[in-house]
Amino acid sequence: MTTRRSRTVLAAVAALAVVGLAACGGEESAGSRPGSATSGITGDVTVFAAASLTESFTQLGKDFEAANPGTTVTYSFAGSSALATQINQGAPADVFASAAPANMKTVTDAGNGDGTPTIFVKNQLVIAVPRGNPAGIGGLADLTEPEVKVALCAAQVPCGAAARKALDAAGVRLTPVTLEQDVKAALAKVKLGEVDAALVYRTDAKSAAADVDGVEFPESAGAINEYPIIVLKDAPHKPAAKAFVDYVLSDPGRAVLTAAGFGAP
Amino acid sequence: MPRLDTTVARPRPAAPRQRPRRAGRIPLALLLPAVLGLLFLILPLAGLLARAPWATLPQRLTEPGVLTALRLSLLTATLATLLCLALGVPLAWLLARIEFPGRRIVRALVTVPLVLPPVVGGVALLLVFGRRGLLGSWLDSTFGVTLPFTTTGVVLAEAFVAMPFLVIAVEGALRGADSRYEEAAATLGANRWTTFTHVTLPLVAPGIAAGGVLCWARALGEFGATITFAGNFPGRTQTMPLAVYLALETDLEAAIVLSLVLLAVSVAILATLRDRWISAP
C-alpha cells in the first residue's frame, strides 16, 4: 500500500516535470517590440554564422540595425558544423551563414532551409605567422621544417578541410602539433606565439593584423571556400531574416565584406 | 568546530543505526524536489541512450581513434589525480590545521579554478607555461621543454581544473575529523609528520578517497582547458571529450557513441572503486 502511494506521487511528479519542461520550450516572442520602422520590418534576427564571419557580420549587423530601426541582430558565432548540428536539433535561428557548402547541405538536406542557399562570399587560406614573420616562412614547403610548429584546423571543420586540400594540391606532407577546433582557435595559437604558423582564412589574418601577418601561397587557389547563406524554414522572424539576407547581398553589405578581405562570389 | 579541550579524548560512540524509513512517511516537500532533481540529472543520459545507434555500435567502437582517445583519457586523468593527491592533500592539511595570516584568502584562491571557465583556465595556463609564458619561456630556454601540445600539458590542464575538488573534499574531511586523536598522538611524543602519516591520514582516508574520485571524474571530463592549453592531436593530446567535440562537428551518432563509451567506462571504474574502497559503514 505504501508502494502504491509512492507510485502515485512519482507519477504526479513525472507529470509535473513534463508540464514544466513543455512550458519552458514555449516559443518566445521576445524582440518583436513595436517600432516605428520606416521599412516596416521589426524583430530580433538571430543569425548563426561561421566563426570567420565574426568581425564582418558584427559590423553588418550594426549597419542593418541602423538602416532598419526596430530590428536587432543577435549572433551565434561558432564552427559551421557545430552550428549546423544545433540548427538540425531545433535551435531557434533565423539565418544560417556557413563557411562551407557541406555544412549548409547538412541543414538543407534535413529540410531546415527556406529555398536554396546563396553563395555570398569566397575566402581563401593564407599562412598566418607572428608579426614580422620571424621564422621567414615563404610558402607551404617551409612549414615542413622540423623546428616549425604548425597549427591546422581539424579536418571536420571547413578551414581544416580546405587546409588539407591545399596541402594535397601542393604535395606537401606536414605533421601539425595540433588540430584546432575552429579557425579562431588556430589563429589564437599564432597570436600567443605557441606555434610558428597556422593555415587560416585571409580574413582572419587580416582581422588580427596587429599581431599576425598573412603569407599568401599559390596553392590556396585550389582550396577556395564558398560561403552560402540561407533563411531557415522555422525562422521565428522570417520577414526580418529575409531583409537581413538581402542586406548582406546588397552593395553596402558587400562593401563591408570586401573590406574584411572576402572575395566576391 | 570549537572543541572542549578539557574533555578526555575518547572514541565517540557509534551512531545508532537508522532504520530505513517507510515510504509513506517521506514528506512530500522533500520527495518532490528529490525526484525532480533526479529526473533532471538522468534525463539527458536517457536522451543519449535513446539516440544511440545501437545497430552500428560494435563497428563504431572498433574504429581506431576510439581506443586511442579512451586510453589517453584514462591515463591522463589518473596521472592528474596522482598529481592532485601529492600536492592537494598537503595543501588541504595546511588549510585545515595550520593558522596562518591570509588563510581565508588562500582558501578562496584554491577555488579559483572552480569558478574560472575552463577555457579561460587554458589561456591562463598558456600565459604561464606556454612557450612565451612567464615560466614556460624559462623552461624552454633552460631545459628545452615546452608543455603545450604534449601529453604532459593535458595532465597539467586536467590537474589545474580538478585539484580544487580534491582540496575541498579533503579539507572538509580534516575539519570534520576528531582532532583529539592527533592531540593524543602528540602527547604521546609523535611529531607532526608521524601524526600526519599514522593518525591523520588513516582518519580521513574515506575523505581522500572521495576527493580523489571527484578529482578523477572531473579530470576525465575536462575539455576547455585541455583543448586550449594542450591542443588537439590524436594519440598525444586528443582525449575523449575532445574527440566527442570534434565528432559532433560532422557525425552526431559518432559523438553519442564516444560519449557512451566514456560514460560506461567511468561509471564501471567508479563503481568498482566504490565497492573496494568506500565500503558503507
Coordinates of C-alpha atoms in Angstrom, one line a residue:
Chain A
M1 CA 0.0 0.0 0.0
T2 CA 2.9 2.3 0.8
T3 CA 4.4 1.5 -2.5
R4 CA 1.2 2.3 -4.3
R5 CA 1.1 5.7 -2.7
S6 CA 4.7 6.5 -3.6
R7 CA 4.0 5.3 -7.1
T8 CA 1.2 7.8 -7.3
V9 CA 3.5 10.5 -6.1
L10 CA 6.1 9.6 -8.6
A11 CA 3.5 9.7 -11.4
A12 CA 2.4 13.1 -10.3
V13 CA 6.0 14.3 -10.1
A14 CA 6.7 13.0 -13.6
A15 CA 3.6 14.7 -15.0
L16 CA 4.6 17.9 -13.3
A17 CA 8.1 17.7 -14.8
V18 CA 6.7 17.1 -18.3
V19 CA 4.4 20.1 -18.0
G20 CA 7.2 22.2 -16.7
L21 CA 9.5 21.3 -19.5
A22 CA 6.8 21.9 -22.1
A23 CA 6.2 25.3 -20.7
C24 CA 10.0 26.1 -20.9
G25 CA 10.0 25.0 -24.5
G26 CA 7.4 27.6 -25.5
E27 CA 8.2 29.9 -28.3
E28 CA 9.5 33.2 -27.2
S29 CA 8.2 36.3 -28.9
A30 CA 10.9 38.4 -27.5
G31 CA 12.4 41.1 -29.5
S32 CA 9.4 41.9 -31.6
R33 CA 8.9 45.3 -30.0
P34 CA 6.5 47.8 -31.5
G35 CA 8.8 50.1 -33.5
S36 CA 8.2 52.9 -35.9
A37 CA 10.3 51.3 -38.6
T38 CA 10.4 53.1 -41.9
S39 CA 10.9 49.8 -43.7
G40 CA 8.1 48.2 -41.7
I41 CA 10.5 45.4 -40.6
T42 CA 10.9 44.8 -36.9
G43 CA 12.1 42.0 -34.8
D44 CA 15.1 40.3 -33.5
V45 CA 17.0 38.4 -36.1
T46 CA 19.1 35.5 -34.8
V47 CA 22.0 34.7 -37.1
F48 CA 24.1 31.6 -36.8
A49 CA 27.3 32.5 -38.6
A50 CA 30.6 30.8 -39.1
A51 CA 33.4 31.9 -36.8
S52 CA 35.3 33.5 -39.6
L53 CA 32.5 36.0 -40.2
T54 CA 32.7 37.4 -36.6
E55 CA 34.1 40.8 -37.4
S56 CA 32.4 41.5 -40.8
F57 CA 29.0 40.3 -39.6
T58 CA 29.1 42.2 -36.4
Q59 CA 29.7 45.3 -38.5
L60 CA 27.0 44.3 -41.0
G61 CA 24.5 43.8 -38.1
K62 CA 25.1 47.3 -36.8
D63 CA 24.6 48.8 -40.3
F64 CA 21.4 46.7 -40.7
E65 CA 20.0 47.8 -37.4
A66 CA 20.7 51.4 -38.3
A67 CA 19.0 51.0 -41.7
N68 CA 16.0 49.3 -40.1
P69 CA 15.1 50.9 -36.8
G70 CA 13.2 48.4 -34.6
T71 CA 15.3 45.5 -35.6
T72 CA 18.1 43.9 -33.6
V73 CA 20.5 41.3 -34.8
T74 CA 21.8 38.6 -32.4
Y75 CA 24.7 36.4 -33.4
S76 CA 25.9 33.0 -32.5
F77 CA 29.4 32.6 -34.0
A78 CA 30.9 29.1 -34.0
G79 CA 32.3 26.5 -36.2
S80 CA 29.9 25.9 -39.2
S81 CA 29.5 22.3 -38.4
A82 CA 28.5 22.9 -34.8
L83 CA 26.0 25.5 -35.9
A84 CA 24.5 23.1 -38.5
T85 CA 24.1 20.4 -35.8
Q86 CA 22.4 23.0 -33.5
I87 CA 20.0 24.1 -36.2
N88 CA 19.1 20.5 -37.1
Q89 CA 18.5 19.9 -33.4
G90 CA 16.0 22.7 -33.4
A91 CA 17.9 25.8 -32.3
P92 CA 15.7 28.9 -32.8
A93 CA 17.8 30.6 -35.5
D94 CA 16.5 32.8 -38.4
V95 CA 19.6 32.8 -40.7
F96 CA 22.5 30.4 -41.2
A97 CA 25.7 31.6 -42.8
S98 CA 28.1 28.8 -43.3
A99 CA 31.8 28.8 -44.2
A100 CA 31.4 25.8 -46.4
P101 CA 28.7 24.3 -48.7
A102 CA 29.0 20.9 -47.0
N103 CA 27.6 22.3 -43.7
M104 CA 24.9 24.1 -45.5
K105 CA 24.0 20.9 -47.2
T106 CA 23.6 19.2 -43.8
V107 CA 20.9 21.8 -43.0
T108 CA 19.1 21.8 -46.3
D109 CA 19.2 18.0 -46.6
A110 CA 17.4 17.9 -43.2
G111 CA 14.7 20.2 -44.7
N112 CA 15.5 23.1 -42.5
G113 CA 16.3 25.7 -45.2
D114 CA 13.8 28.0 -46.8
G115 CA 14.5 28.0 -50.5
T116 CA 18.0 27.5 -51.8
P117 CA 21.2 28.9 -50.3
T118 CA 23.0 31.8 -51.9
I119 CA 26.8 32.0 -52.1
F120 CA 27.6 35.4 -50.8
V121 CA 31.4 35.5 -50.5
K122 CA 34.6 33.5 -51.1
N123 CA 37.5 33.1 -48.8
Q124 CA 40.9 31.5 -49.2
L125 CA 43.7 30.4 -47.0
V126 CA 46.9 32.2 -46.0
I127 CA 49.7 31.2 -43.7
A128 CA 49.3 33.2 -40.5
V129 CA 52.7 33.9 -38.9
P130 CA 53.6 36.1 -36.0
R131 CA 54.1 39.7 -37.0
G132 CA 57.3 40.3 -38.8
N133 CA 57.5 36.6 -39.8
P134 CA 60.4 35.7 -37.6
A135 CA 60.7 32.2 -39.0
G136 CA 60.9 33.6 -42.5
I137 CA 58.1 31.4 -43.9
G138 CA 57.5 32.0 -47.6
G139 CA 55.3 29.1 -48.6
L140 CA 53.8 25.7 -47.7
A141 CA 57.1 23.9 -48.1
D142 CA 58.7 25.9 -45.3
L143 CA 56.1 24.5 -42.9
T144 CA 57.6 21.0 -43.1
E145 CA 60.9 22.2 -41.4
P146 CA 61.1 20.1 -38.2
E147 CA 61.6 23.1 -35.9
V148 CA 58.5 24.9 -37.3
K149 CA 55.4 24.3 -35.2
V150 CA 52.2 24.4 -37.2
A151 CA 48.6 24.5 -36.1
L152 CA 45.9 23.4 -38.6
C153 CA 42.1 23.3 -38.1
A154 CA 40.7 19.8 -37.6
A155 CA 39.6 18.1 -40.8
Q156 CA 36.0 18.2 -39.5
V157 CA 35.7 22.0 -39.8
P158 CA 35.8 23.9 -43.1
C159 CA 39.2 25.6 -42.6
G160 CA 40.7 22.1 -41.9
A161 CA 39.2 20.6 -44.9
A162 CA 40.5 23.5 -47.0
A163 CA 43.9 23.2 -45.5
R164 CA 44.1 19.5 -46.3
K165 CA 43.0 20.2 -49.9
A166 CA 45.7 22.9 -50.3
L167 CA 48.4 20.7 -48.8
D168 CA 47.4 17.8 -51.0
A169 CA 47.4 20.1 -54.1
A170 CA 50.9 21.2 -53.2
G171 CA 52.1 17.7 -52.4
V172 CA 53.2 18.9 -49.0
R173 CA 53.1 16.4 -46.1
L174 CA 53.3 18.0 -42.7
T175 CA 52.7 17.0 -39.2
P176 CA 51.0 19.8 -37.2
V177 CA 51.3 20.0 -33.4
T178 CA 47.6 20.5 -33.0
L179 CA 44.3 20.2 -35.0
E180 CA 42.3 23.1 -33.6
Q181 CA 38.5 23.1 -33.3
D182 CA 38.0 26.3 -35.3
V183 CA 39.9 28.9 -37.3
K184 CA 39.9 31.4 -34.4
A185 CA 41.5 28.9 -32.1
A186 CA 44.2 28.2 -34.6
L187 CA 44.8 31.9 -35.0
A188 CA 44.9 32.4 -31.3
K189 CA 47.8 29.9 -31.1
V190 CA 49.8 32.1 -33.5
K191 CA 48.9 35.3 -31.6
L192 CA 50.1 33.7 -28.4
G193 CA 53.3 32.6 -30.1
E194 CA 52.7 28.9 -29.3
V195 CA 53.0 27.9 -32.9
D196 CA 55.1 29.4 -35.7
A197 CA 52.4 29.2 -38.3
A198 CA 48.8 28.3 -38.9
L199 CA 46.7 27.9 -42.0
V200 CA 43.8 30.3 -41.6
Y201 CA 41.5 32.3 -43.8
R202 CA 42.8 35.5 -45.3
T203 CA 40.0 37.4 -43.5
D204 CA 41.1 36.0 -40.1
A205 CA 44.7 37.0 -40.7
K206 CA 43.5 40.5 -41.7
S207 CA 41.4 40.9 -38.6
A208 CA 44.4 40.1 -36.4
A209 CA 46.8 42.3 -38.4
A210 CA 48.2 43.8 -35.2
D211 CA 49.8 40.5 -34.1
V212 CA 49.8 38.4 -37.3
D213 CA 51.0 38.6 -40.9
G214 CA 49.3 36.6 -43.6
V215 CA 51.6 34.9 -46.1
E216 CA 49.8 34.2 -49.4
F217 CA 50.6 31.0 -51.2
P218 CA 49.6 29.9 -54.7
E219 CA 48.1 26.5 -53.8
S220 CA 45.3 28.2 -51.8
A221 CA 43.6 28.9 -55.2
G222 CA 42.8 25.2 -55.3
A223 CA 41.0 25.3 -52.0
I224 CA 38.7 28.3 -52.1
N225 CA 35.8 28.3 -49.6
E226 CA 32.4 29.4 -50.7
Y227 CA 30.1 30.8 -48.1
P228 CA 26.4 30.1 -48.5
I229 CA 23.7 31.9 -46.6
I230 CA 20.0 31.0 -46.1
V231 CA 16.8 31.9 -44.2
L232 CA 15.7 28.9 -42.1
K233 CA 12.4 27.2 -42.6
D234 CA 11.4 27.6 -39.0
A235 CA 12.7 31.1 -38.6
P236 CA 10.8 32.8 -35.8
H237 CA 11.1 36.2 -37.5
K238 CA 11.1 35.4 -41.2
P239 CA 10.5 38.9 -42.8
A240 CA 13.3 40.4 -40.8
A241 CA 15.5 37.4 -41.6
K242 CA 14.9 37.8 -45.3
A243 CA 15.6 41.5 -45.0
F244 CA 18.9 40.7 -43.3
V245 CA 20.0 38.3 -46.0
D246 CA 19.1 40.9 -48.7
Y247 CA 21.2 43.4 -46.8
V248 CA 24.2 41.0 -46.8
L249 CA 23.8 40.6 -50.6
S250 CA 23.3 44.4 -51.2
D251 CA 26.1 46.8 -52.2
P252 CA 26.6 48.3 -48.7
G253 CA 26.8 44.7 -47.3
R254 CA 29.2 43.6 -49.9
A255 CA 31.4 46.6 -49.2
V256 CA 31.8 45.6 -45.6
L257 CA 32.7 42.0 -46.6
T258 CA 35.2 43.1 -49.2
A259 CA 36.9 45.4 -46.7
A260 CA 37.3 42.4 -44.4
G261 CA 39.2 40.6 -47.1
F262 CA 36.5 38.4 -48.6
G263 CA 36.3 37.8 -52.3
A264 CA 33.2 38.3 -54.4
P265 CA 31.5 35.1 -55.3
Chain B
M1 CA 34.3 23.5 15.2
P2 CA 35.5 24.6 18.6
R3 CA 36.1 21.6 20.8
L4 CA 36.3 21.5 24.6
D5 CA 39.9 20.6 25.3
T6 CA 39.0 19.7 28.9
T7 CA 37.1 16.6 27.9
V8 CA 39.0 13.4 27.9
A9 CA 39.8 12.1 24.4
R10 CA 37.7 9.1 23.9
P11 CA 36.2 7.4 20.9
R12 CA 32.7 8.6 20.2
P13 CA 30.0 6.0 20.5
A14 CA 29.0 4.8 17.1
A15 CA 25.8 6.5 15.9
P16 CA 22.8 4.3 16.3
R17 CA 21.9 2.7 13.0
Q18 CA 18.9 4.4 11.5
R19 CA 16.2 2.1 10.4
P20 CA 15.1 2.6 6.9
R21 CA 12.0 4.8 6.9
R22 CA 8.8 3.5 5.4
A23 CA 8.0 5.2 2.1
G24 CA 4.7 6.5 3.3
R25 CA 6.5 8.7 5.9
I26 CA 8.6 10.6 3.4
P27 CA 7.4 14.2 3.4
L28 CA 6.2 15.3 0.0
A29 CA 8.1 18.5 0.3
L30 CA 11.3 16.5 0.2
L31 CA 10.3 13.7 -2.1
L32 CA 9.1 16.0 -4.8
P33 CA 12.2 18.1 -5.3
A34 CA 14.3 15.0 -4.8
V35 CA 12.6 13.1 -7.6
L36 CA 12.7 16.2 -9.9
G37 CA 16.4 16.6 -9.2
L38 CA 17.0 13.0 -10.1
L39 CA 15.0 13.3 -13.3
F40 CA 16.9 16.4 -14.2
L41 CA 20.2 14.6 -13.8
I42 CA 19.3 11.3 -15.5
L43 CA 17.0 12.5 -18.4
P44 CA 20.0 13.8 -20.5
L45 CA 21.5 10.4 -20.1
A46 CA 18.3 8.8 -21.2
G47 CA 18.5 11.1 -24.3
L48 CA 21.9 9.8 -25.1
L49 CA 20.8 6.2 -24.8
A50 CA 17.6 6.8 -26.9
R51 CA 19.6 8.3 -29.7
A52 CA 22.5 5.8 -29.7
P53 CA 23.0 4.0 -33.0
W54 CA 22.8 0.5 -31.4
A55 CA 22.9 -1.3 -34.8
T56 CA 26.2 0.1 -35.8
L57 CA 27.6 0.3 -32.3
P58 CA 30.1 -2.7 -32.5
Q59 CA 31.5 -1.4 -35.8
R60 CA 31.9 2.2 -34.5
L61 CA 33.5 1.0 -31.3
T62 CA 36.3 -0.7 -33.2
E63 CA 37.2 2.4 -35.2
P64 CA 40.9 3.1 -34.5
G65 CA 40.5 6.6 -32.9
V66 CA 38.2 5.5 -30.2
L67 CA 40.5 3.2 -28.2
T68 CA 43.4 5.7 -28.6
A69 CA 41.4 8.5 -27.2
L70 CA 40.0 6.4 -24.4
R71 CA 43.4 5.1 -23.4
L72 CA 44.8 8.7 -23.3
S73 CA 41.8 9.9 -21.3
L74 CA 42.2 7.2 -18.6
L75 CA 46.0 7.7 -18.5
T76 CA 45.9 11.5 -18.2
A77 CA 43.0 11.6 -15.7
T78 CA 44.8 9.1 -13.5
L79 CA 48.2 10.9 -13.7
A80 CA 46.4 14.2 -13.0
T81 CA 44.7 12.6 -9.9
L82 CA 48.0 11.4 -8.6
L83 CA 49.5 14.8 -9.1
C84 CA 46.5 16.3 -7.3
L85 CA 46.8 13.9 -4.4
A86 CA 50.5 14.6 -4.0
L87 CA 50.0 18.3 -3.9
G88 CA 46.4 18.7 -2.8
V89 CA 46.4 16.6 0.4
P90 CA 49.2 18.5 2.0
L91 CA 47.5 21.8 0.9
A92 CA 44.3 20.7 2.4
W93 CA 46.1 19.8 5.6
L94 CA 47.7 23.2 5.7
L95 CA 44.4 24.9 5.3
A96 CA 42.6 22.8 7.9
R97 CA 45.3 22.5 10.6
I98 CA 47.6 25.5 10.5
E99 CA 46.6 29.0 11.4
F100 CA 48.4 31.5 9.3
P101 CA 47.7 35.0 8.2
G102 CA 45.7 35.2 4.9
R103 CA 44.4 31.7 5.3
R104 CA 40.9 32.8 4.2
I105 CA 42.3 34.4 1.1
V106 CA 44.3 31.3 0.3
R107 CA 41.2 29.2 0.8
A108 CA 39.3 31.4 -1.7
L109 CA 42.2 31.3 -4.1
V110 CA 42.1 27.5 -4.1
T111 CA 38.6 27.6 -5.5
V112 CA 39.5 29.9 -8.4
P113 CA 39.8 27.1 -11.0
L114 CA 36.2 26.1 -10.0
V115 CA 34.7 29.5 -10.9
L116 CA 37.0 30.1 -13.9
P117 CA 35.6 29.0 -17.2
P118 CA 37.9 26.1 -18.2
V119 CA 38.8 27.8 -21.5
V120 CA 40.0 30.9 -19.5
G121 CA 42.0 28.4 -17.3
G122 CA 43.6 27.1 -20.5
V123 CA 44.5 30.6 -21.7
A124 CA 45.9 31.4 -18.2
L125 CA 48.0 28.2 -18.3
L126 CA 49.3 29.2 -21.7
L127 CA 50.3 32.6 -20.4
V128 CA 52.3 30.9 -17.6
F129 CA 53.5 27.6 -19.1
G130 CA 53.3 28.4 -22.8
R131 CA 56.4 28.9 -25.0
R132 CA 56.2 32.7 -24.4
G133 CA 54.8 32.3 -20.9
L134 CA 56.2 33.5 -17.6
L135 CA 57.6 30.1 -16.6
G136 CA 57.3 28.4 -20.0
S137 CA 59.9 30.7 -21.7
W138 CA 62.4 29.9 -19.0
L139 CA 61.6 26.1 -19.2
D140 CA 62.1 26.3 -23.0
S141 CA 65.4 28.2 -22.9
T142 CA 66.9 26.3 -19.9
F143 CA 65.7 22.8 -20.5
G144 CA 64.3 22.9 -24.0
V145 CA 60.9 21.7 -22.5
T146 CA 57.7 23.0 -24.0
L147 CA 54.5 21.9 -22.4
P148 CA 51.7 23.0 -24.8
F149 CA 50.7 20.3 -27.3
T150 CA 52.1 17.5 -25.2
T151 CA 50.5 14.8 -23.0
T152 CA 52.1 16.4 -20.0
G153 CA 50.2 19.5 -20.9
V154 CA 47.0 17.6 -20.9
V155 CA 47.8 16.3 -17.4
L156 CA 48.6 19.8 -16.2
A157 CA 45.4 21.2 -17.6
E158 CA 43.3 18.5 -16.0
A159 CA 45.1 18.8 -12.7
F160 CA 44.5 22.5 -12.7
V161 CA 40.8 22.2 -13.1
A162 CA 40.4 19.1 -10.9
M163 CA 42.6 19.9 -7.9
P164 CA 40.1 22.2 -6.1
F165 CA 37.6 19.3 -5.9
L166 CA 40.2 17.2 -4.0
V167 CA 41.4 20.0 -1.8
I168 CA 37.8 21.0 -0.7
A169 CA 36.8 17.4 -0.1
V170 CA 39.9 16.6 2.0
E171 CA 39.9 19.9 3.9
G172 CA 36.2 19.2 4.8
A173 CA 37.1 15.7 6.0
L174 CA 40.0 17.1 8.0
R175 CA 37.9 19.7 9.7
G176 CA 35.2 17.2 10.5
A177 CA 37.7 14.7 11.9
D178 CA 38.2 14.4 15.6
S179 CA 41.4 16.3 16.2
R180 CA 41.7 14.8 19.7
Y181 CA 43.3 11.7 18.2
E182 CA 46.0 13.9 16.8
E183 CA 46.4 15.7 20.1
A184 CA 46.7 12.4 21.9
A185 CA 49.4 11.2 19.4
A186 CA 51.2 14.5 20.1
T187 CA 51.1 14.0 23.9
L188 CA 52.5 10.5 23.3
G189 CA 55.5 12.0 21.6
A190 CA 54.7 11.8 18.0
N191 CA 55.9 14.7 15.9
R192 CA 53.7 16.4 13.3
W193 CA 54.9 14.2 10.4
T194 CA 54.4 10.9 12.3
T195 CA 51.0 12.2 13.5
F196 CA 50.1 13.1 9.9
T197 CA 51.1 9.7 8.4
H198 CA 49.9 7.5 11.3
V199 CA 46.9 9.2 12.6
T200 CA 45.5 11.9 10.3
L201 CA 45.8 10.1 7.0
P202 CA 44.0 6.9 8.2
L203 CA 41.4 9.1 9.9
V204 CA 40.5 11.0 6.8
A205 CA 41.1 8.2 4.3
P206 CA 37.5 8.0 3.2
G207 CA 37.5 11.7 2.6
I208 CA 40.7 11.5 0.5
A209 CA 39.2 8.6 -1.5
A210 CA 36.0 10.6 -2.1
G211 CA 38.0 13.6 -3.1
G212 CA 40.2 11.5 -5.4
V213 CA 37.2 10.1 -7.1
L214 CA 35.7 13.5 -7.7
C215 CA 39.0 14.8 -8.9
W216 CA 39.5 11.9 -11.3
A217 CA 35.9 12.2 -12.7
R218 CA 36.4 15.9 -13.2
A219 CA 39.8 15.3 -14.9
L220 CA 38.2 12.7 -17.2
G221 CA 35.6 15.1 -18.4
E222 CA 37.9 18.0 -18.8
F223 CA 37.6 19.8 -22.2
G224 CA 38.1 23.6 -22.3
A225 CA 41.4 23.9 -20.5
T226 CA 42.8 20.9 -22.3
I227 CA 41.9 21.9 -25.9
T228 CA 43.1 25.4 -25.2
F229 CA 46.4 24.6 -23.5
A230 CA 47.3 21.2 -24.9
G231 CA 45.6 21.5 -28.3
N232 CA 44.1 18.5 -30.1
F233 CA 46.2 15.8 -31.7
P234 CA 45.2 12.2 -31.9
G235 CA 47.2 9.9 -29.7
R236 CA 49.0 12.8 -28.0
T237 CA 46.5 15.3 -26.6
Q238 CA 43.1 14.2 -28.0
T239 CA 41.2 12.9 -25.0
M240 CA 37.7 11.6 -25.2
P241 CA 35.9 14.9 -24.6
L242 CA 37.9 16.5 -27.4
A243 CA 37.1 13.6 -29.7
V244 CA 33.4 13.9 -28.8
Y245 CA 33.5 17.6 -29.6
L246 CA 35.1 17.1 -33.0
A247 CA 32.9 14.1 -33.8
L248 CA 30.0 16.5 -33.1
E249 CA 31.2 18.6 -36.0
T250 CA 30.4 16.0 -38.6
D251 CA 28.7 13.0 -37.1
L252 CA 26.2 13.3 -34.2
E253 CA 26.0 9.5 -33.8
A254 CA 29.7 9.1 -33.5
A255 CA 29.7 11.7 -30.8
I256 CA 27.0 9.8 -29.0
V257 CA 28.9 6.6 -29.2
L258 CA 32.1 8.2 -27.8
S259 CA 30.1 9.8 -25.0
L260 CA 28.5 6.5 -24.1
V261 CA 31.9 4.8 -24.1
L262 CA 33.4 7.4 -21.8
L263 CA 30.3 7.2 -19.6
A264 CA 30.3 3.4 -19.4
V265 CA 34.0 3.1 -18.6
S266 CA 34.0 5.8 -16.0
V267 CA 30.9 4.5 -14.2
A268 CA 32.3 1.0 -14.2
I269 CA 35.6 2.2 -12.7
L270 CA 33.9 4.3 -10.1
A271 CA 31.5 1.5 -9.1
T272 CA 34.4 -0.9 -8.7
L273 CA 36.5 1.5 -6.7
R274 CA 33.5 2.4 -4.5
D275 CA 32.9 -1.3 -3.6
R276 CA 36.5 -1.9 -2.9
W277 CA 37.5 1.3 -1.0
I278 CA 34.5 3.2 0.2
S279 CA 32.5 0.4 1.9
A280 CA 29.5 1.8 3.6
P281 CA 29.8 1.6 7.4

